Coordinates of C-alpha atoms in Angstrom, one line a residue:
X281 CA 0.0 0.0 0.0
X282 CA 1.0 3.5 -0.6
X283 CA 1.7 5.5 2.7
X284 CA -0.1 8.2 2.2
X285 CA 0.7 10.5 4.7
X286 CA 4.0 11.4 2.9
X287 CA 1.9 12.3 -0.6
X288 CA 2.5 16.0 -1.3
X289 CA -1.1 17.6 -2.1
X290 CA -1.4 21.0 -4.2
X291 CA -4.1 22.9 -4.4
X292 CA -5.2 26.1 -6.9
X293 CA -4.8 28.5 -4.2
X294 CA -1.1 27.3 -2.8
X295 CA -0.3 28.1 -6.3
X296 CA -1.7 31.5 -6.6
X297 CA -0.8 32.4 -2.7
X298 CA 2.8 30.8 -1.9
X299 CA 5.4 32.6 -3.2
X300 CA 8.3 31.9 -5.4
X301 CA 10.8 30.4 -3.1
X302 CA 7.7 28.2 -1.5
X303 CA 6.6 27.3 -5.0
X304 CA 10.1 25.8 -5.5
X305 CA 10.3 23.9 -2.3
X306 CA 7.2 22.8 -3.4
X307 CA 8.2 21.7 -6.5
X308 CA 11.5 19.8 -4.9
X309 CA 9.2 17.8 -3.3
X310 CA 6.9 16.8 -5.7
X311 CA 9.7 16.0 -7.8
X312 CA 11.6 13.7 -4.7
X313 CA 8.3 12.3 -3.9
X314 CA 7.3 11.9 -7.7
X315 CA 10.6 9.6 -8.2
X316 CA 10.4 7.6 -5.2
X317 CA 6.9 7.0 -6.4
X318 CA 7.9 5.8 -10.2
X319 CA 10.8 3.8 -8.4
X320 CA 8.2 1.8 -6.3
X321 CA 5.9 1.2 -9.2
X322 CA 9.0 -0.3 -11.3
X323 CA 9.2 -2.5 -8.3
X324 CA 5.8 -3.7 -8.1
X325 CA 6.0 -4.2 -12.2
X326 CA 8.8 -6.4 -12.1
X327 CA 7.6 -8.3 -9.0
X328 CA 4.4 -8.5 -11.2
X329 CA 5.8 -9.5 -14.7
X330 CA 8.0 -12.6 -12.1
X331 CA 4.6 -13.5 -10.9
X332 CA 2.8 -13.8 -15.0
X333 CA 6.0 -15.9 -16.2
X334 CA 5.8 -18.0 -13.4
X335 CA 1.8 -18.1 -13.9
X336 CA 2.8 -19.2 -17.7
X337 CA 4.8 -21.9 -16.5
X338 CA 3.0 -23.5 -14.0
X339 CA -0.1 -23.2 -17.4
X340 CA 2.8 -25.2 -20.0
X341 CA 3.7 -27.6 -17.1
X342 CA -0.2 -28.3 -16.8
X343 CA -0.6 -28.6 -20.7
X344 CA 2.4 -30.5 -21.2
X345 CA 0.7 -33.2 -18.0
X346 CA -2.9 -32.9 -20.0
X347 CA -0.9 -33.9 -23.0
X348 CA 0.9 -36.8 -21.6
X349 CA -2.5 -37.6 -19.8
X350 CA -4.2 -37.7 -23.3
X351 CA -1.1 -39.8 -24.8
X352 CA -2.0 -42.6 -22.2
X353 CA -5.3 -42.3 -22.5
X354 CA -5.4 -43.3 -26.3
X355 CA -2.5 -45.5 -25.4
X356 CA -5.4 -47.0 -22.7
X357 CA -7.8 -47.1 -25.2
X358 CA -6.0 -49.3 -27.9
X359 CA -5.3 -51.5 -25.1
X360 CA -8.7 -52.3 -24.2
X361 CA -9.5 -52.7 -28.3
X362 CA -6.9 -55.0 -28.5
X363 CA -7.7 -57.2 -24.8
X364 CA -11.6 -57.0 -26.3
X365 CA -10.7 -58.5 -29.4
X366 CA -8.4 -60.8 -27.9
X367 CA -11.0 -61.9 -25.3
X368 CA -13.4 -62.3 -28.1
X369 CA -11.3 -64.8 -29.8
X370 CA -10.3 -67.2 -27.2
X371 CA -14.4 -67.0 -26.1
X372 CA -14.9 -68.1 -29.8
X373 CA -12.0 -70.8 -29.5
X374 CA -13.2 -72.4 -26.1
X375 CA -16.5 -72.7 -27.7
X376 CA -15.8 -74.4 -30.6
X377 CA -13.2 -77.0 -27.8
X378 CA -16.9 -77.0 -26.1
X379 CA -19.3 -77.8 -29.1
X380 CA -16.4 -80.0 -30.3
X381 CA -16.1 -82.2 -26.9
X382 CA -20.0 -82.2 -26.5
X383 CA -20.3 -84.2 -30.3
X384 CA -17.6 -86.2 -29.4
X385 CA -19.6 -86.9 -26.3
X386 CA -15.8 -86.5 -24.7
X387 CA -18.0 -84.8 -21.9
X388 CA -20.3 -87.7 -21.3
X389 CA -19.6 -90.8 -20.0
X390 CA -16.8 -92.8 -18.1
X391 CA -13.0 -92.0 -18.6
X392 CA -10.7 -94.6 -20.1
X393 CA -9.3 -95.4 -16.9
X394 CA -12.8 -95.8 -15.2
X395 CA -13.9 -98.3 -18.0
X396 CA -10.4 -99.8 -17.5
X397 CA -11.0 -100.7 -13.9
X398 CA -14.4 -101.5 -14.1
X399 CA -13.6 -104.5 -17.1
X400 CA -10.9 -106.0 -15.0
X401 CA -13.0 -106.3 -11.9
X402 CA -15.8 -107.4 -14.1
X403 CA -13.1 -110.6 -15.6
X404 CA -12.0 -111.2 -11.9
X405 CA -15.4 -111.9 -11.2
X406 CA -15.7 -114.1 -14.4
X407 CA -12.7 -116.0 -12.9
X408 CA -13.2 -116.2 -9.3
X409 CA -17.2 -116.8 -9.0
X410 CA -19.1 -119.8 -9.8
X411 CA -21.8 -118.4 -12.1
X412 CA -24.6 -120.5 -13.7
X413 CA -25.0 -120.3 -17.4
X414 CA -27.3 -117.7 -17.7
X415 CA -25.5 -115.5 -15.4
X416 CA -22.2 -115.8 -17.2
X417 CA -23.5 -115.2 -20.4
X418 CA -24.8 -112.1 -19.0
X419 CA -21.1 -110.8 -17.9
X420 CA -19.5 -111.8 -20.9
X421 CA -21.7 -109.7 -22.7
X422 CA -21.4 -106.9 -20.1
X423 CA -17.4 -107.2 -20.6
X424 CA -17.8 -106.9 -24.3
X425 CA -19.9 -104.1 -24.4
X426 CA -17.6 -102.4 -22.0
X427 CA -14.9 -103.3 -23.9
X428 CA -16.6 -101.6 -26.9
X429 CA -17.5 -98.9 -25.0
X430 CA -13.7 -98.6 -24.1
X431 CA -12.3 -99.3 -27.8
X432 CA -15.1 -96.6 -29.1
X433 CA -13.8 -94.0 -26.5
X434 CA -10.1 -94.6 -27.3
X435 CA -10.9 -93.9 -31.4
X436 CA -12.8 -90.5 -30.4
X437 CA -9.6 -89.6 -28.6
X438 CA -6.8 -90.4 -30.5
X439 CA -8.9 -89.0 -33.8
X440 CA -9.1 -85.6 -31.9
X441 CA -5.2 -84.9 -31.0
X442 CA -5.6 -81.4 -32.7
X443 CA -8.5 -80.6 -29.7
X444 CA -5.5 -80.3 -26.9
X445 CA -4.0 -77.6 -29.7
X446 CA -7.4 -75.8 -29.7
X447 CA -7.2 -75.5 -25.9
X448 CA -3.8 -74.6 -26.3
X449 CA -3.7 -71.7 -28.5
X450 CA -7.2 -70.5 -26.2
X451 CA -5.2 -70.6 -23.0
X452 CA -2.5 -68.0 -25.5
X453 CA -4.8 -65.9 -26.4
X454 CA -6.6 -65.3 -22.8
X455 CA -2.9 -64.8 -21.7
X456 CA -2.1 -62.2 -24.1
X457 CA -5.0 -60.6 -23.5
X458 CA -4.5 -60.5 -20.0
X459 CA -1.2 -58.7 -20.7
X460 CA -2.9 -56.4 -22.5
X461 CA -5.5 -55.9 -19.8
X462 CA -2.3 -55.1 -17.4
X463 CA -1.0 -52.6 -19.4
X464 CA -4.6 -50.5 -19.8
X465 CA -4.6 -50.8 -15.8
X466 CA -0.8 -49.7 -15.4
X467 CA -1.7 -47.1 -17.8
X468 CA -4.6 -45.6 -16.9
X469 CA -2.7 -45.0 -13.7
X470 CA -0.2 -43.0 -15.2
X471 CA -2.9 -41.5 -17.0
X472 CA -4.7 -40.6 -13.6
X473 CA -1.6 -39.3 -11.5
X474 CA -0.6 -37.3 -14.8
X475 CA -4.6 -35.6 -14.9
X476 CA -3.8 -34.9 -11.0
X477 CA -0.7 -33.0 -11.4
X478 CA -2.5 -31.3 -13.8
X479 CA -5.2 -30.0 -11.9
X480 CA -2.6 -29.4 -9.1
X481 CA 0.1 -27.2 -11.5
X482 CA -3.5 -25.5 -13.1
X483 CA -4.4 -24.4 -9.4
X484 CA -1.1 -23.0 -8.3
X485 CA -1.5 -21.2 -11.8
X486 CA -4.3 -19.3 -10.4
X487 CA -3.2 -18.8 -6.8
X488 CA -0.2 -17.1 -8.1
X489 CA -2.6 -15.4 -11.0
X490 CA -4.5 -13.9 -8.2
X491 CA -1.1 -12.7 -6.6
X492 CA -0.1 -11.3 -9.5
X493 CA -3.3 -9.8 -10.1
X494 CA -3.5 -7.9 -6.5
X495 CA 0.6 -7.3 -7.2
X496 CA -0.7 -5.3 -10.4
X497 CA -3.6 -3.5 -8.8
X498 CA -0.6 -2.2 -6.1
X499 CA 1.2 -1.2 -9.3
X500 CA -1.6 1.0 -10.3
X501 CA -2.2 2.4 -7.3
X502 CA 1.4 3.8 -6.4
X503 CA 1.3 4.2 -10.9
X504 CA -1.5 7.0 -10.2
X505 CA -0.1 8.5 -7.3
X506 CA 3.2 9.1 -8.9
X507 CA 1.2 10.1 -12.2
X508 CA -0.7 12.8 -9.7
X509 CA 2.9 14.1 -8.4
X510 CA 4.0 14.5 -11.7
X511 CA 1.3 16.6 -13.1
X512 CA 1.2 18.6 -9.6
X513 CA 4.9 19.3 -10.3
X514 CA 3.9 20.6 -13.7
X515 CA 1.6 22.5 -12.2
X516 CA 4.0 24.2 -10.1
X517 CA 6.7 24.3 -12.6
X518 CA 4.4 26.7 -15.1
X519 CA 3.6 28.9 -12.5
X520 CA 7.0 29.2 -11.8
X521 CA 7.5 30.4 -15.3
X522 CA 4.7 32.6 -15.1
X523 CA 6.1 34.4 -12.0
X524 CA 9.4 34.3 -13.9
X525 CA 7.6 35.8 -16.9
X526 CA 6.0 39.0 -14.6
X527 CA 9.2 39.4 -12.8
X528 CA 10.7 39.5 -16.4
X529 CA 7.9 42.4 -17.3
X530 CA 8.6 44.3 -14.2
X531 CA 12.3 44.7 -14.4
X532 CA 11.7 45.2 -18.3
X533 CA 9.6 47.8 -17.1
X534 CA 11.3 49.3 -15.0
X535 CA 14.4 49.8 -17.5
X536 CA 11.7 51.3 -19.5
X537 CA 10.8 53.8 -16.7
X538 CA 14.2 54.4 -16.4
X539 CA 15.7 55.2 -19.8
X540 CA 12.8 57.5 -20.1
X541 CA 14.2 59.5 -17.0
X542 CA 17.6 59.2 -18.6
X543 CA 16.5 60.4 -21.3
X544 CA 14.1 63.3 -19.9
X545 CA 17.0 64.6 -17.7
X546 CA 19.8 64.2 -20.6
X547 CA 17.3 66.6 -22.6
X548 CA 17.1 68.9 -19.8
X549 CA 21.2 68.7 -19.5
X550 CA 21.0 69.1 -23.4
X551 CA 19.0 72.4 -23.4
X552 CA 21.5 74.1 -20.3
X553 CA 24.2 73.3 -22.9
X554 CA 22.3 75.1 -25.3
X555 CA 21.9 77.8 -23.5
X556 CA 25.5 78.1 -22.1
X557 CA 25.6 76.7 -19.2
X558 CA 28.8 74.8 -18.2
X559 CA 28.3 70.9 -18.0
X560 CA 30.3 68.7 -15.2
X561 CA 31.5 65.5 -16.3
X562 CA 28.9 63.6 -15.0
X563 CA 26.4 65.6 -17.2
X564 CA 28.0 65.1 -20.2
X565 CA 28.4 61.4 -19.3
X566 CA 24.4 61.2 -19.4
X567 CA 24.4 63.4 -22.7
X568 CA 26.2 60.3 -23.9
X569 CA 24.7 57.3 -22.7
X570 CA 21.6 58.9 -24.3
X571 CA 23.2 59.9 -27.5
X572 CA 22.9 63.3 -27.5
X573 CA 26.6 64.5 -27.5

């Protein structure tokens, strides 16, 4: 703030009623007060133009974030394009391992090593038990038709090698897919601590904005009140000159006044000569000076 008790105030009539030694004083001060004035204000300018560079800096350092933000972002985006088509394809590849297994009938029914088991236990019994006739024709033809069972399971399998390939290449693509679903996570991170230091740089931009703001309002202030000392010294300065200027008529004047009287008396001298009369030096020193001897 300006300290305005040591602002120098001038008013029509100081002008008119001070005199000239006052009305110099005056203007001394004016000037002093003037130039300390214009002094502060170039202080309060540069402290102001620091404050708008380092307002536009903080502003690039926040574009520079939103543009690395937006960088990651897309980066994000192709990500997710790429884990959606991926995750699309090994959906379409376990299916078709699914409808494949489901006509094989892989899905239904005993394994080979259940049908296995149950054929041996089946001929142990065949060995060990006294059957009647009836009976054992009835587990031989169980045996065989688990045997066929076992023989039909064992062609399904060993004509389908290419199914574990299928599963294979799913499992692949899932797994690069996943990668790519780590990357959209570890990006979008970035993404979202780069949009934070954004916001952050973008409001230290305006607190020191508003500083620099209130730094240039304090600018204007002392600005004006130097402006107002300058003009005041003006002020003083041409009536200065106009006092000069009737001091300048007066003694112009005056010399006026006087070579008349000069000249009146020489004439006076002039006419005793005329007349006779005997002239002292002095005399004809002022018939002279006025040119008439």
């Amino acid at each position: 703030m300006v300290d305005e008790s040591k602002n120098i105030e001038v008013s029509d009539s100081d002008l008119e009623s001070d005199s000239k030694g006052q009305l110099i004083k005056l203007a001394g001060k004016l000037r002093d007060r003037r130039n300390d004035l214009n002094q502060m204000a170039s202080k309060r300018a540069g402290k102001r133009d620091e404050l708008n560079a380092a307002t536009r800096e903080k502003v690039d350092e926040a574009q520079e974030h939103r543009e690395k933000r937006d960088e990651l972002n897309e980066q994000v985006q192709e990500h997710k394009q790429k884990r959606n088509e991926l995750n699309a394809k090994a959906n379409e590849l376990f299916d078709e391992v699914e409808g494949r297994k489901s006509d094989l009938e892989l899905d239904d029914g005993k394994g080979l090593e259940e049908l296995e088991e149950e054929i041996e236990q089946l001929e142990f019994k065949q060995q060990t038990e006294v059957l009647s006739t009836e009976d054992e024709r009835e587990l031989i033809e169980k045996i065989e038709n688990k045997r066929e069972e076992y023989r039909t399971r064992q062609e399904k399998l060993e004509g389908n090698d290419d199914l574990e390939g299928m599963v294979e290449e799913a499992e692949e693509v899932r797994s690069e897919a996943s990668q790519h679903h780590q990357q959209v996570t570890e990006l979008a991170d970035q993404a979202q601590e780069h949009h934070n230091q954004m916001i952050e740089a973008y409001r230290e931009a305006d607190d020191i904005r508003d500083e620099a703001d209130e730094m240039h309002e304090a600018f204007v202030e002392v600005q004006e009140a130097a402006d107002q000392h300058h003009e005041d010294f003006v002020r003083v300065q041409k009536r200065l000159r106009e006092l000069d200027k009737k001091e300048e008529k007066a003694r112009k004047s005056n010399r006026e006044q006087e070579r008349e009287e000069a000249k009146e008396e020489a004439e006076e001298i002039y006419q005793k000569f005329k007349e006779g009369e005997t002239l002292d030096t002095e005399d004809l020193m002022k018939l002279q000076k006025t040119g008439l001897l």
